Coordinates of C-alpha atoms in Angstrom, one line a residue:
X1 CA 0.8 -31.1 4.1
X2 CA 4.6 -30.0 4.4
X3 CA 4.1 -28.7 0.6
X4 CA 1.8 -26.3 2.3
X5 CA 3.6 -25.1 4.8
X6 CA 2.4 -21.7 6.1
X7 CA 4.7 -18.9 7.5
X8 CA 3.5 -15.6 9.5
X9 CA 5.0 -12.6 7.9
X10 CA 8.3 -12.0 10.4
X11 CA 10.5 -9.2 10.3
X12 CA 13.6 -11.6 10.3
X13 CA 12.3 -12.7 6.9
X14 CA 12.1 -9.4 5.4
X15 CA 15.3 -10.3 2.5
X16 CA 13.7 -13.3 1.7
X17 CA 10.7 -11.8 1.2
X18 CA 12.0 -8.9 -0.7
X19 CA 13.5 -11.3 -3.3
X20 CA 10.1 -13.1 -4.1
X21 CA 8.6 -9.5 -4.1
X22 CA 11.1 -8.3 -6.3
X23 CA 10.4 -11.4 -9.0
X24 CA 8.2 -9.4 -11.4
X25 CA 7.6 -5.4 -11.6
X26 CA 5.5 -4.1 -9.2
X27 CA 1.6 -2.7 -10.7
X28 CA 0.0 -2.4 -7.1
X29 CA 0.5 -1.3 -3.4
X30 CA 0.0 -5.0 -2.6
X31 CA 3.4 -5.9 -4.6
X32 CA 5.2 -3.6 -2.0
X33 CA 7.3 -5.5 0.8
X34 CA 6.7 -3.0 2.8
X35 CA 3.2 -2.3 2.2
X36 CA 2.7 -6.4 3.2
X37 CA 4.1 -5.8 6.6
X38 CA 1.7 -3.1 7.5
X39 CA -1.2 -4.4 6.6
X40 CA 0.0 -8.1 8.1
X41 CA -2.0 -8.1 11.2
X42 CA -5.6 -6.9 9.8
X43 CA -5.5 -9.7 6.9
X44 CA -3.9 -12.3 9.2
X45 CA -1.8 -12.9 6.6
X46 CA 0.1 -16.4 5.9
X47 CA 2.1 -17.6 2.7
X48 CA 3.6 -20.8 1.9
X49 CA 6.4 -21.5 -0.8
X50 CA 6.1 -23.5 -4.0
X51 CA 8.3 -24.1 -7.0
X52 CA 7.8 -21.3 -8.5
X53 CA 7.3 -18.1 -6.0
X54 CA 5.1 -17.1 -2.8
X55 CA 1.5 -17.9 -2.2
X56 CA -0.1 -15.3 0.4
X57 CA -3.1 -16.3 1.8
X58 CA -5.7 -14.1 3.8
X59 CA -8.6 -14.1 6.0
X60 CA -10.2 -10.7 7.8
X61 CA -13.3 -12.9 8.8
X62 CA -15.4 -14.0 5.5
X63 CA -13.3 -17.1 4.4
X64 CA -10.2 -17.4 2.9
X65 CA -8.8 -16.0 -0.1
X66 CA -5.7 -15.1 -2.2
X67 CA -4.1 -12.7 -4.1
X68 CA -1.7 -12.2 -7.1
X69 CA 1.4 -14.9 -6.6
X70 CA 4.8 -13.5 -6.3
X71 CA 6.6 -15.4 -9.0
X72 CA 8.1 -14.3 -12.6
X73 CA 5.9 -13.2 -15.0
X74 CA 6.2 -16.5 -17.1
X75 CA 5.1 -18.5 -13.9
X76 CA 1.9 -16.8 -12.7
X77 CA -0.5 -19.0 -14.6
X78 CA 1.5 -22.3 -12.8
X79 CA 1.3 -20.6 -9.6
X80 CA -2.5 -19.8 -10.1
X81 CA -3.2 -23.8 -10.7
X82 CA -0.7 -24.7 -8.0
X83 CA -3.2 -21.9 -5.8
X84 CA -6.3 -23.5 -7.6
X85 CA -5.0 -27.0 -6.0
X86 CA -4.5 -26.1 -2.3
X87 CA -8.0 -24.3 -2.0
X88 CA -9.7 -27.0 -3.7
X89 CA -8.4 -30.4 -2.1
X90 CA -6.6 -28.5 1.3
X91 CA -9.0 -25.9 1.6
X92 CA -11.7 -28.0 0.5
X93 CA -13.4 -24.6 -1.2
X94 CA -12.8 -23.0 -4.6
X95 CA -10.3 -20.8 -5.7
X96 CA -11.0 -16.6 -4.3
X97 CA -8.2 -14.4 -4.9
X98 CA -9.0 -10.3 -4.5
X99 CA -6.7 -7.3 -5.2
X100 CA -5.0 -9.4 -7.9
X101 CA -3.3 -6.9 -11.1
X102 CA -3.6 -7.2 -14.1
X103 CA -1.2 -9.9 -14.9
X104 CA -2.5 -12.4 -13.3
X105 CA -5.4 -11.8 -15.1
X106 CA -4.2 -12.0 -18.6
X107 CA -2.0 -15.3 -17.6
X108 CA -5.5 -16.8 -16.4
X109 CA -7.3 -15.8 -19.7
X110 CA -4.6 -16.9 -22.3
X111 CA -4.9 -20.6 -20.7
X112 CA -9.2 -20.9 -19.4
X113 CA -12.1 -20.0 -19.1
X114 CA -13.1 -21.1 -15.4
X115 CA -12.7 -18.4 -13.4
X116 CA -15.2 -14.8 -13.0
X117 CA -13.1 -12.2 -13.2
X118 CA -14.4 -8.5 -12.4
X119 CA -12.9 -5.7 -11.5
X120 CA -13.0 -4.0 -8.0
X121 CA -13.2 -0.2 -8.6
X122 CA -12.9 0.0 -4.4
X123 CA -9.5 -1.3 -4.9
X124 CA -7.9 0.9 -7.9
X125 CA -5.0 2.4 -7.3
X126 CA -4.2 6.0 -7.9
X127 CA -1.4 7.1 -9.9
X128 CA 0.1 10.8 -10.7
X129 CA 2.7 12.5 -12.3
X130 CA 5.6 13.2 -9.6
X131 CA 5.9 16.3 -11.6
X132 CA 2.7 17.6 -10.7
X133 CA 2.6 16.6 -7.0
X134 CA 6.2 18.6 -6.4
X135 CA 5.4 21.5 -8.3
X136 CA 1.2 21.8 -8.1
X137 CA 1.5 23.6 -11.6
X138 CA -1.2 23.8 -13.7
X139 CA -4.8 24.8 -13.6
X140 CA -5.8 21.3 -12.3
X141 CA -4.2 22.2 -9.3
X142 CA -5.3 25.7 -8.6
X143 CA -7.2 24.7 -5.4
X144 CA -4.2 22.9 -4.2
X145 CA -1.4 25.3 -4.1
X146 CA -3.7 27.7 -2.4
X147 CA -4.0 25.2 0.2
X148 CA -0.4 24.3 0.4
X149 CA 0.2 28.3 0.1
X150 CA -2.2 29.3 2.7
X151 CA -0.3 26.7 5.1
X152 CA 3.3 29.0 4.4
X153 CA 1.5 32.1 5.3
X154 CA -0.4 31.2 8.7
X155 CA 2.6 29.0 10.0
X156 CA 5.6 31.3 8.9
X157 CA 8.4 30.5 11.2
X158 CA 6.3 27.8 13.5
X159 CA 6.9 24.6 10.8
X160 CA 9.9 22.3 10.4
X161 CA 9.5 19.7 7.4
X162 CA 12.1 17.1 7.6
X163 CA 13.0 13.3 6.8
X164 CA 12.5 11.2 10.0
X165 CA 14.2 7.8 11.0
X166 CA 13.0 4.8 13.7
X167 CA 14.9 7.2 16.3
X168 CA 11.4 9.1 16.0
X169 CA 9.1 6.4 16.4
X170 CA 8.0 7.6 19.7
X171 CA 7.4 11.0 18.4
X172 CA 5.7 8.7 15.4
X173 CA 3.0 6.8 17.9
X174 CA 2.2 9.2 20.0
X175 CA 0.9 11.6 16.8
X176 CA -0.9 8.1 14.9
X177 CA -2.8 7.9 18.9
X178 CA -3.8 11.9 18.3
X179 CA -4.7 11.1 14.7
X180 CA -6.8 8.2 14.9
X181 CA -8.6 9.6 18.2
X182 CA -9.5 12.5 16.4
X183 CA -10.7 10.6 13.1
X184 CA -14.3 10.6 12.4
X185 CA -14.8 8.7 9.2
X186 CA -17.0 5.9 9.4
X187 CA -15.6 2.4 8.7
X188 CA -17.1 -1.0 9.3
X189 CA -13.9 -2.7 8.6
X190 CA -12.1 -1.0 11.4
X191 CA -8.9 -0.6 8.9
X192 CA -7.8 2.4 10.9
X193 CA -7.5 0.2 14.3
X194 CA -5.3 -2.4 12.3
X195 CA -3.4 0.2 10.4
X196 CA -2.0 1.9 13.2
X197 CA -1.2 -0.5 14.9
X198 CA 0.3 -2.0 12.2
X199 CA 2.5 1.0 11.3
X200 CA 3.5 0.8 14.8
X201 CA 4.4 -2.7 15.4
X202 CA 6.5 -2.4 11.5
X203 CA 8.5 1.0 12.9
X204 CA 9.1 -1.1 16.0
X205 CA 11.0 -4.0 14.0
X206 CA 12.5 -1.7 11.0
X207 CA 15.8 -0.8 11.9
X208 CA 16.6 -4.5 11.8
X209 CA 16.6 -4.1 8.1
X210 CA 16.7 -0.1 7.1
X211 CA 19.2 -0.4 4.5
X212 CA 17.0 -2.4 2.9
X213 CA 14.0 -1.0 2.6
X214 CA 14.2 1.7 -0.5
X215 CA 11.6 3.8 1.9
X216 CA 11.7 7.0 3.3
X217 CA 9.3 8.7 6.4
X218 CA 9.1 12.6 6.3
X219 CA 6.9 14.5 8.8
X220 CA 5.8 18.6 9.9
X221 CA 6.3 19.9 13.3
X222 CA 4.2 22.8 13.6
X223 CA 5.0 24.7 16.8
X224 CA 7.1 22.1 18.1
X225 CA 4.9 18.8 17.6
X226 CA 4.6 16.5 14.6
X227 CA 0.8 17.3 13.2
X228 CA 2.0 15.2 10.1
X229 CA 3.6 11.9 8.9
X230 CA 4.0 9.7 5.7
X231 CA 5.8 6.9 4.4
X232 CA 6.9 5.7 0.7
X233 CA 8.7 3.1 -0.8
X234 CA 10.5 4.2 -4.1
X235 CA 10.8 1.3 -7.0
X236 CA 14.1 2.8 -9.0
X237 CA 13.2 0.7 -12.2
X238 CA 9.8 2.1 -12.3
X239 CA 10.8 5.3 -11.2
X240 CA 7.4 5.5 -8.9
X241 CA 6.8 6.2 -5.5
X242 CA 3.9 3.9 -3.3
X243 CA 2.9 6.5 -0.5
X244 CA 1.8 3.7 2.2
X245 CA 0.9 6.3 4.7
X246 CA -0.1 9.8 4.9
X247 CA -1.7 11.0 8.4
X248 CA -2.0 15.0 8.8
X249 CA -4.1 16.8 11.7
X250 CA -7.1 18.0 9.5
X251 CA -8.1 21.2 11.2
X252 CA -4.7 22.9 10.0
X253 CA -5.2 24.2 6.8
X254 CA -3.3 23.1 4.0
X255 CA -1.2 20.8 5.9
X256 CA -2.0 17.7 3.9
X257 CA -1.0 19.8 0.3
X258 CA 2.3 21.0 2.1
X259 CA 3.6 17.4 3.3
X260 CA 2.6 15.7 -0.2
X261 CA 4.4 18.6 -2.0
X262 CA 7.1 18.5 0.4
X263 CA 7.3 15.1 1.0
X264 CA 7.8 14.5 -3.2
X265 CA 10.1 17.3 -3.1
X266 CA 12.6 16.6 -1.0
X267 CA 12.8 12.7 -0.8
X268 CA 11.8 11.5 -4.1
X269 CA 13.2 14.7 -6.5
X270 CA 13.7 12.1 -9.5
X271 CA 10.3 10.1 -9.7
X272 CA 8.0 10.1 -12.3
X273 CA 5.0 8.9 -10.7
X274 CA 3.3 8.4 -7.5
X275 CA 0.9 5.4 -6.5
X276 CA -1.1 6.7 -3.5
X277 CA -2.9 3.4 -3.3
X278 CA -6.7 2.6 -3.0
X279 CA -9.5 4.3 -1.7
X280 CA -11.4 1.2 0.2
X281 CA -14.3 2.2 -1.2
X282 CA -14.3 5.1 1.2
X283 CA -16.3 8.0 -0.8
X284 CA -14.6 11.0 1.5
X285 CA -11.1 9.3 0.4
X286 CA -12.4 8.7 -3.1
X287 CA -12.8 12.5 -3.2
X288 CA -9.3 13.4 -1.9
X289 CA -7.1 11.3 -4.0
X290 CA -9.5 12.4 -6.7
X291 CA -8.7 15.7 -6.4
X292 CA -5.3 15.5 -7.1
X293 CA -6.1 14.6 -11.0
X294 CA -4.5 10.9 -11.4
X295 CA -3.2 10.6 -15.1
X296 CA -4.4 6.9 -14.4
X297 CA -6.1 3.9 -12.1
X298 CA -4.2 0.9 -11.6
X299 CA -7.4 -1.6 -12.0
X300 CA -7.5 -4.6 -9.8
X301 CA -9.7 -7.1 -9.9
X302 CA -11.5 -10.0 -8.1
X303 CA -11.2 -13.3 -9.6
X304 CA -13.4 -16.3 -8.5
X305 CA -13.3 -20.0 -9.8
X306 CA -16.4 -21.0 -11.2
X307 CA -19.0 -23.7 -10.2

């Protein structure tokens, strides 16, 4: 059906895509333009148009499913039936969507009563005070600036800190190959596989579209080679950062305190929070972001159309 024509996720569409994205203010890493090319790859990720936004659609093995529409606020509950529709007489299956914020739900609740909704703890996002993260004041973050401090002191004089560009992309890949070859967290999913190469396939394409992008890359050389990398997309009507990626080598101490304090520091001086995204339902992740005290969880939620 032409209605339901489905697109792959092409850098040459990145404006268009930023304008649907831009529709409503962002709650989650999934409403990030950037965060969507990414991530493209490991959901195989299609969307199709309708009268009222963009409709992804996604499918990492188990059956199809959704997620939050990008349309205006006042047209999610349209965009939902118009959803509701396509799975049901396209699709022939009923309505899944996953990840979806909080607005979605309350548009789906102020209308009926014939979907499950429930949140997905796996899938919160994590959100602190900017503040915090550049300064590591406070008792809560004792443990932290010790780290971060114990990183100055052994690598006095060996470290550079500084914002990168696609120039470095080589300099990028070959660190993400060191970094996932070293990694030994368990993952069934095989998110890291997909995630690197995603990150390098979206650094390959992005200088077709920098200026666009509202996203910085910072990294740490420590004797001469990057041991550290992360990207974030900064939303200036929120005044929050989404840090999409943050890769450090783990056997230099304090490395991963220094580049999230220097990395908040130096790029994003003026924010006034910081989503960090999920934890997958990863319990050694769970315990990282954690530990850097969130002042709150950006709930999402899984929402299923009943039999």
């Amino acid at each position: 059906m032409d209605k339901y024509k489905l697109h792959k996720i092409d850098i040459k569409d990145y404006k268009i895509l930023k304008k649907y994205f831009a529709l409503r203010p962002a709650r989650t890493c999934e409403s990030i333009v950037n965060n969507s090319f990414i991530w493209r790859d490991y959901y195989n990720a299609r969307y199709y148009i309708n009268d009222y936004g963009i409709v992804f659609l996604y499918d990492v093995g188990e059956g199809m499913f959704t997620s939050s529409p990008l349309c205006r606020k006042e047209h999610i509950y349209d965009c939902v039936e118009d959803m509701r529709q396509y799975f049901n007489n396209v699709l022939d299956k009923k309505l899944i969507m996953c990840v979806t914020d909080y607005d979605t739900v309350e548009a789906i609740e102020a209308v009926t009563d014939i979907y499950d909704i429930r949140e997905d703890r796996r899938y919160f996002d994590y959100v602190y005070d900017a503040c915090k993260l550049r300064t590591l004041s406070g008792k809560a973050y004792h443990k932290k600036k010790n780290h971060y401090n114990s990183f100055l002191k052994a690598y006095d004089g060996r470290y550079e800190a500084k914002i990168l560009s696609s120039d470095d992309r080589e300099v990028i890949f070959d660190f993400l190959d060191r970094w996932h070859s070293a990694r030994v967290i368990k993952d069934d999913y095989n998110r890291d596989d997909y995630e690197v190469a995603g990150i390098k396939r979206f650094l390959s394409e992005m200088n077709i579209v920098d200026d666009d992008m509202n996203m910085k890359m910072f990294g740490v050389y420590v004797d001469g080679v990057l041991e550290a990398f992360t990207i974030g997309t900064y939303l200036h009507d929120l005044r929050m950062v989404f840090v999409h990626v943050e890769k450090a080598n783990p056997d230099i101490r304090g490395l991963y305190a220094f580049i999230n304090r220097e990395f908040q520091s130096i790029c994003f001086p003026l924010a006034a929070f910081v989503n960090r995204e999920d934890d997958m339902g990863l319990e050694g992740l769970r315990q990282a972001k954690m530990s850097y005290n969130p002042v709150y969880m950006e709930k999402k939620y899984t929402i299923t159309e009943k039999n």
